[in-house]
Amino acid sequence: MTAHALAGALADDGRRRIFAAIVLGATSATDVAERTGLPARAVLTGVRRLTDAGLVTGADGTLAADHESLRASARTSRPADDAEPGADPVLRTFVRAGVLVGLPAQRGRRRVLLAHIAEQSFEPGTRYPERAVDDALKPWCAAGGSDHATLRRYLIDEQLLTREHGVYQRL
C-alpha cells in the first residue's frame, strides 16, 4: 500500500468512521453500522474499499485492522530524502536537492550549514567581487529559505568569508 492509496482510502469521512469503529473493536458490518450510525449499504461499501486498500481484513467473516499491512506501508512509504544518507542531520534538515529550505535558529547549527555552503560555493584563496558572491549564493535561495544578502552577511559574521574593499575571499 502506498501513502497515496492510504490517503485515498481514508479520504472519505464515512470510511474514516468505519475504520475507526473497526480499530476500536467492531468485528462485523452490523457492529460498525451500530457504532457509526451509517446505513448498512454505506458500511458494506466502505468495508470493501478499506479491504481493497489493505487497511482491513475480513477473513473468516471477522473484521479487523490489518496491522501488518499498515506497518509495512509505514516502512516502505517514507518520503524521499534528497540528502545524502551519511550527510549531517543539520544538512538533511535544511538542504533539499542542493537548495536551502530554511536557516537554523541555533548558531551552532547555522554555522554547520554556512560552512557547507561556503565549501560548496567558494574556492579557498580565490578572490570574488560582490556580484560573483551574490551569483553563487542565489541558487541556494531558490526555495525561499533565505535570501542571498542574509547568507552573505552570515558568512562574513561567522568568518567563513572575509570582505575587504568589496572583495570577498574564503580562507
Tab-separated table of C-alpha atoms in Angstrom:
chain	number	residue	atom	x	y	z
A	1	MET	CA	0.000	0.000	0.000
A	2	THR	CA	1.341	3.416	-0.885
A	3	ALA	CA	0.797	6.605	1.061
A	4	HIS	CA	-1.352	7.798	-1.839
A	5	ALA	CA	-3.572	4.689	-1.631
A	6	LEU	CA	-3.832	5.062	2.148
A	7	ALA	CA	-4.846	8.706	1.826
A	8	GLY	CA	-7.386	7.820	-0.850
A	9	ALA	CA	-8.915	5.056	1.256
A	10	LEU	CA	-9.311	7.369	4.249
A	11	ALA	CA	-10.287	10.491	2.306
A	12	ASP	CA	-13.991	9.903	2.863
A	13	ASP	CA	-15.462	10.790	6.267
A	14	GLY	CA	-17.639	7.677	6.274
A	15	ARG	CA	-14.688	5.364	5.593
A	16	ARG	CA	-12.702	7.052	8.366
A	17	ARG	CA	-15.586	6.429	10.770
A	18	ILE	CA	-15.834	2.812	9.616
A	19	PHE	CA	-12.090	2.273	10.028
A	20	ALA	CA	-12.155	3.892	13.474
A	21	ALA	CA	-15.014	1.638	14.563
A	22	ILE	CA	-13.069	-1.427	13.402
A	23	VAL	CA	-9.899	-0.279	15.145
A	24	LEU	CA	-11.929	0.282	18.319
A	25	GLY	CA	-13.319	-3.260	18.272
A	26	ALA	CA	-16.241	-3.584	15.858
A	27	THR	CA	-15.901	-7.031	14.261
A	28	SER	CA	-18.864	-7.145	11.889
A	29	ALA	CA	-20.649	-4.854	9.472
A	30	THR	CA	-23.602	-4.786	11.860
A	31	ASP	CA	-21.353	-3.671	14.739
A	32	VAL	CA	-19.838	-0.981	12.529
A	33	ALA	CA	-23.271	0.270	11.444
A	34	GLU	CA	-24.446	0.476	15.068
A	35	ARG	CA	-21.329	2.308	16.246
A	36	THR	CA	-21.124	4.771	13.350
A	37	GLY	CA	-24.797	5.368	12.658
A	38	LEU	CA	-24.159	4.806	8.945
A	39	PRO	CA	-26.569	2.850	6.716
A	40	ALA	CA	-25.675	-0.824	6.188
A	41	ARG	CA	-25.080	-0.283	2.468
A	42	ALA	CA	-22.570	2.524	3.143
A	43	VAL	CA	-20.817	0.316	5.710
A	44	LEU	CA	-20.535	-2.612	3.297
A	45	THR	CA	-19.202	-0.373	0.536
A	46	GLY	CA	-16.751	1.277	2.932
A	47	VAL	CA	-15.526	-2.045	4.311
A	48	ARG	CA	-14.968	-3.337	0.778
A	49	ARG	CA	-12.978	-0.225	-0.136
A	50	LEU	CA	-10.901	-0.439	3.064
A	51	THR	CA	-10.284	-4.146	2.438
A	52	ASP	CA	-9.203	-3.451	-1.154
A	53	ALA	CA	-6.801	-0.791	0.128
A	54	GLY	CA	-5.282	-3.251	2.599
A	55	LEU	CA	-6.430	-1.474	5.745
A	56	VAL	CA	-8.975	-4.063	6.886
A	57	THR	CA	-9.035	-7.844	6.798
A	58	GLY	CA	-12.299	-9.713	6.654
A	59	ALA	CA	-11.039	-13.284	6.595
A	60	ASP	CA	-13.360	-15.737	8.351
A	61	GLY	CA	-16.097	-13.060	8.497
A	62	THR	CA	-14.492	-11.090	11.327
A	63	LEU	CA	-13.377	-7.540	10.541
A	64	ALA	CA	-10.047	-6.308	11.883
A	65	ALA	CA	-7.499	-3.636	11.063
A	66	ASP	CA	-4.641	-5.083	9.004
A	67	HIS	CA	-1.798	-4.044	11.297
A	68	GLU	CA	0.872	-5.862	9.270
A	69	SER	CA	-0.105	-4.032	6.102
A	70	LEU	CA	-0.018	-0.702	7.953
A	71	ARG	CA	3.429	-1.458	9.409
A	72	ALA	CA	4.774	-2.496	6.009
A	73	SER	CA	3.369	0.676	4.468
A	74	ALA	CA	4.990	2.829	7.147
A	75	ARG	CA	8.371	1.211	6.456
A	76	THR	CA	8.224	1.461	2.669
A	77	SER	CA	6.299	4.692	2.077
A	78	ARG	CA	8.675	7.161	3.675
A	79	PRO	CA	9.105	10.392	1.740
A	80	ALA	CA	12.138	10.623	-0.469
A	81	ASP	CA	15.082	12.242	1.226
A	82	ASP	CA	17.104	14.314	-1.213
A	83	ALA	CA	20.024	14.499	1.214
A	84	GLU	CA	22.884	12.040	1.065
A	85	PRO	CA	22.426	9.134	3.506
A	86	GLY	CA	25.553	9.971	5.514
A	87	ALA	CA	25.011	13.715	5.492
A	88	ASP	CA	24.979	15.712	8.694
A	89	PRO	CA	21.499	15.893	10.304
A	90	VAL	CA	21.564	19.684	10.009
A	91	LEU	CA	22.116	19.433	6.255
A	92	ARG	CA	19.385	16.779	5.899
A	93	THR	CA	17.002	19.141	7.680
A	94	PHE	CA	17.793	22.425	5.961
A	95	VAL	CA	19.018	21.477	2.451
A	96	ARG	CA	16.886	19.699	-0.141
A	97	ALA	CA	18.242	18.904	-3.610
A	98	GLY	CA	21.008	21.474	-3.152
A	99	VAL	CA	18.613	24.247	-2.138
A	100	LEU	CA	18.264	25.894	1.250
A	101	VAL	CA	14.794	25.363	2.742
A	102	GLY	CA	15.416	27.345	5.919
A	103	LEU	CA	18.035	28.672	8.310
A	104	PRO	CA	18.554	27.164	11.757
A	105	ALA	CA	17.912	29.493	14.680
A	106	GLN	CA	20.714	27.970	16.763
A	107	ARG	CA	24.103	29.449	15.986
A	108	GLY	CA	25.958	26.113	16.066
A	109	ARG	CA	23.606	24.525	13.561
A	110	ARG	CA	23.622	27.641	11.407
A	111	ARG	CA	27.442	27.522	11.366
A	112	VAL	CA	27.414	23.903	10.136
A	113	LEU	CA	25.052	24.885	7.335
A	114	LEU	CA	27.032	28.003	6.412
A	115	ALA	CA	30.325	26.071	6.383
A	116	HIS	CA	28.751	23.628	3.928
A	117	ILE	CA	27.526	26.455	1.694
A	118	ALA	CA	30.935	28.153	1.773
A	119	GLU	CA	32.723	24.893	0.958
A	120	GLN	CA	30.386	24.132	-1.937
A	121	SER	CA	30.324	27.646	-3.379
A	122	PHE	CA	33.777	29.171	-2.981
A	123	GLU	CA	37.359	28.043	-3.560
A	124	PRO	CA	39.838	28.832	-0.761
A	125	GLY	CA	42.144	31.716	-1.587
A	126	THR	CA	40.170	32.874	-4.632
A	127	ARG	CA	39.049	36.492	-4.573
A	128	TYR	CA	35.434	37.192	-5.567
A	129	PRO	CA	33.718	40.508	-6.328
A	130	GLU	CA	30.407	41.035	-4.541
A	131	ARG	CA	28.384	40.280	-7.666
A	132	ALA	CA	30.084	36.862	-8.021
A	133	VAL	CA	29.351	36.088	-4.357
A	134	ASP	CA	25.700	37.029	-4.863
A	135	ASP	CA	25.505	34.886	-8.016
A	136	ALA	CA	26.985	31.910	-6.137
A	137	LEU	CA	24.527	32.286	-3.236
A	138	LYS	CA	21.317	32.933	-5.190
A	139	PRO	CA	20.829	29.266	-6.261
A	140	TRP	CA	20.883	28.256	-2.577
A	141	CYS	CA	17.924	30.597	-2.002
A	142	ALA	CA	15.690	29.286	-4.812
A	143	ALA	CA	13.234	27.674	-2.363
A	144	GLY	CA	12.807	30.873	-0.357
A	145	GLY	CA	14.548	29.520	2.751
A	146	SER	CA	16.601	32.710	2.940
A	147	ASP	CA	17.976	35.424	0.686
A	148	HIS	CA	21.484	35.815	-0.709
A	149	ALA	CA	22.221	39.035	1.218
A	150	THR	CA	21.430	37.317	4.543
A	151	LEU	CA	23.639	34.359	3.634
A	152	ARG	CA	26.463	36.685	2.611
A	153	ARG	CA	26.185	38.595	5.909
A	154	TYR	CA	26.177	35.362	7.961
A	155	LEU	CA	29.196	34.024	6.052
A	156	ILE	CA	31.092	37.207	6.942
A	157	ASP	CA	29.882	37.200	10.573
A	158	GLU	CA	30.997	33.582	11.020
A	159	GLN	CA	34.339	34.388	9.348
A	160	LEU	CA	33.799	31.804	6.642
A	161	LEU	CA	34.366	34.583	4.098
A	162	THR	CA	36.398	37.735	4.512
A	163	ARG	CA	35.488	41.060	2.936
A	164	GLU	CA	37.902	43.825	2.150
A	165	HIS	CA	37.022	46.779	-0.127
A	166	GLY	CA	34.133	44.867	-1.740
A	167	VAL	CA	36.235	41.800	-2.480
A	168	TYR	CA	35.403	38.502	-0.755
A	169	GLN	CA	37.627	35.530	-0.077
A	170	ARG	CA	37.213	32.122	1.544
A	171	LEU	CA	40.100	31.315	3.845
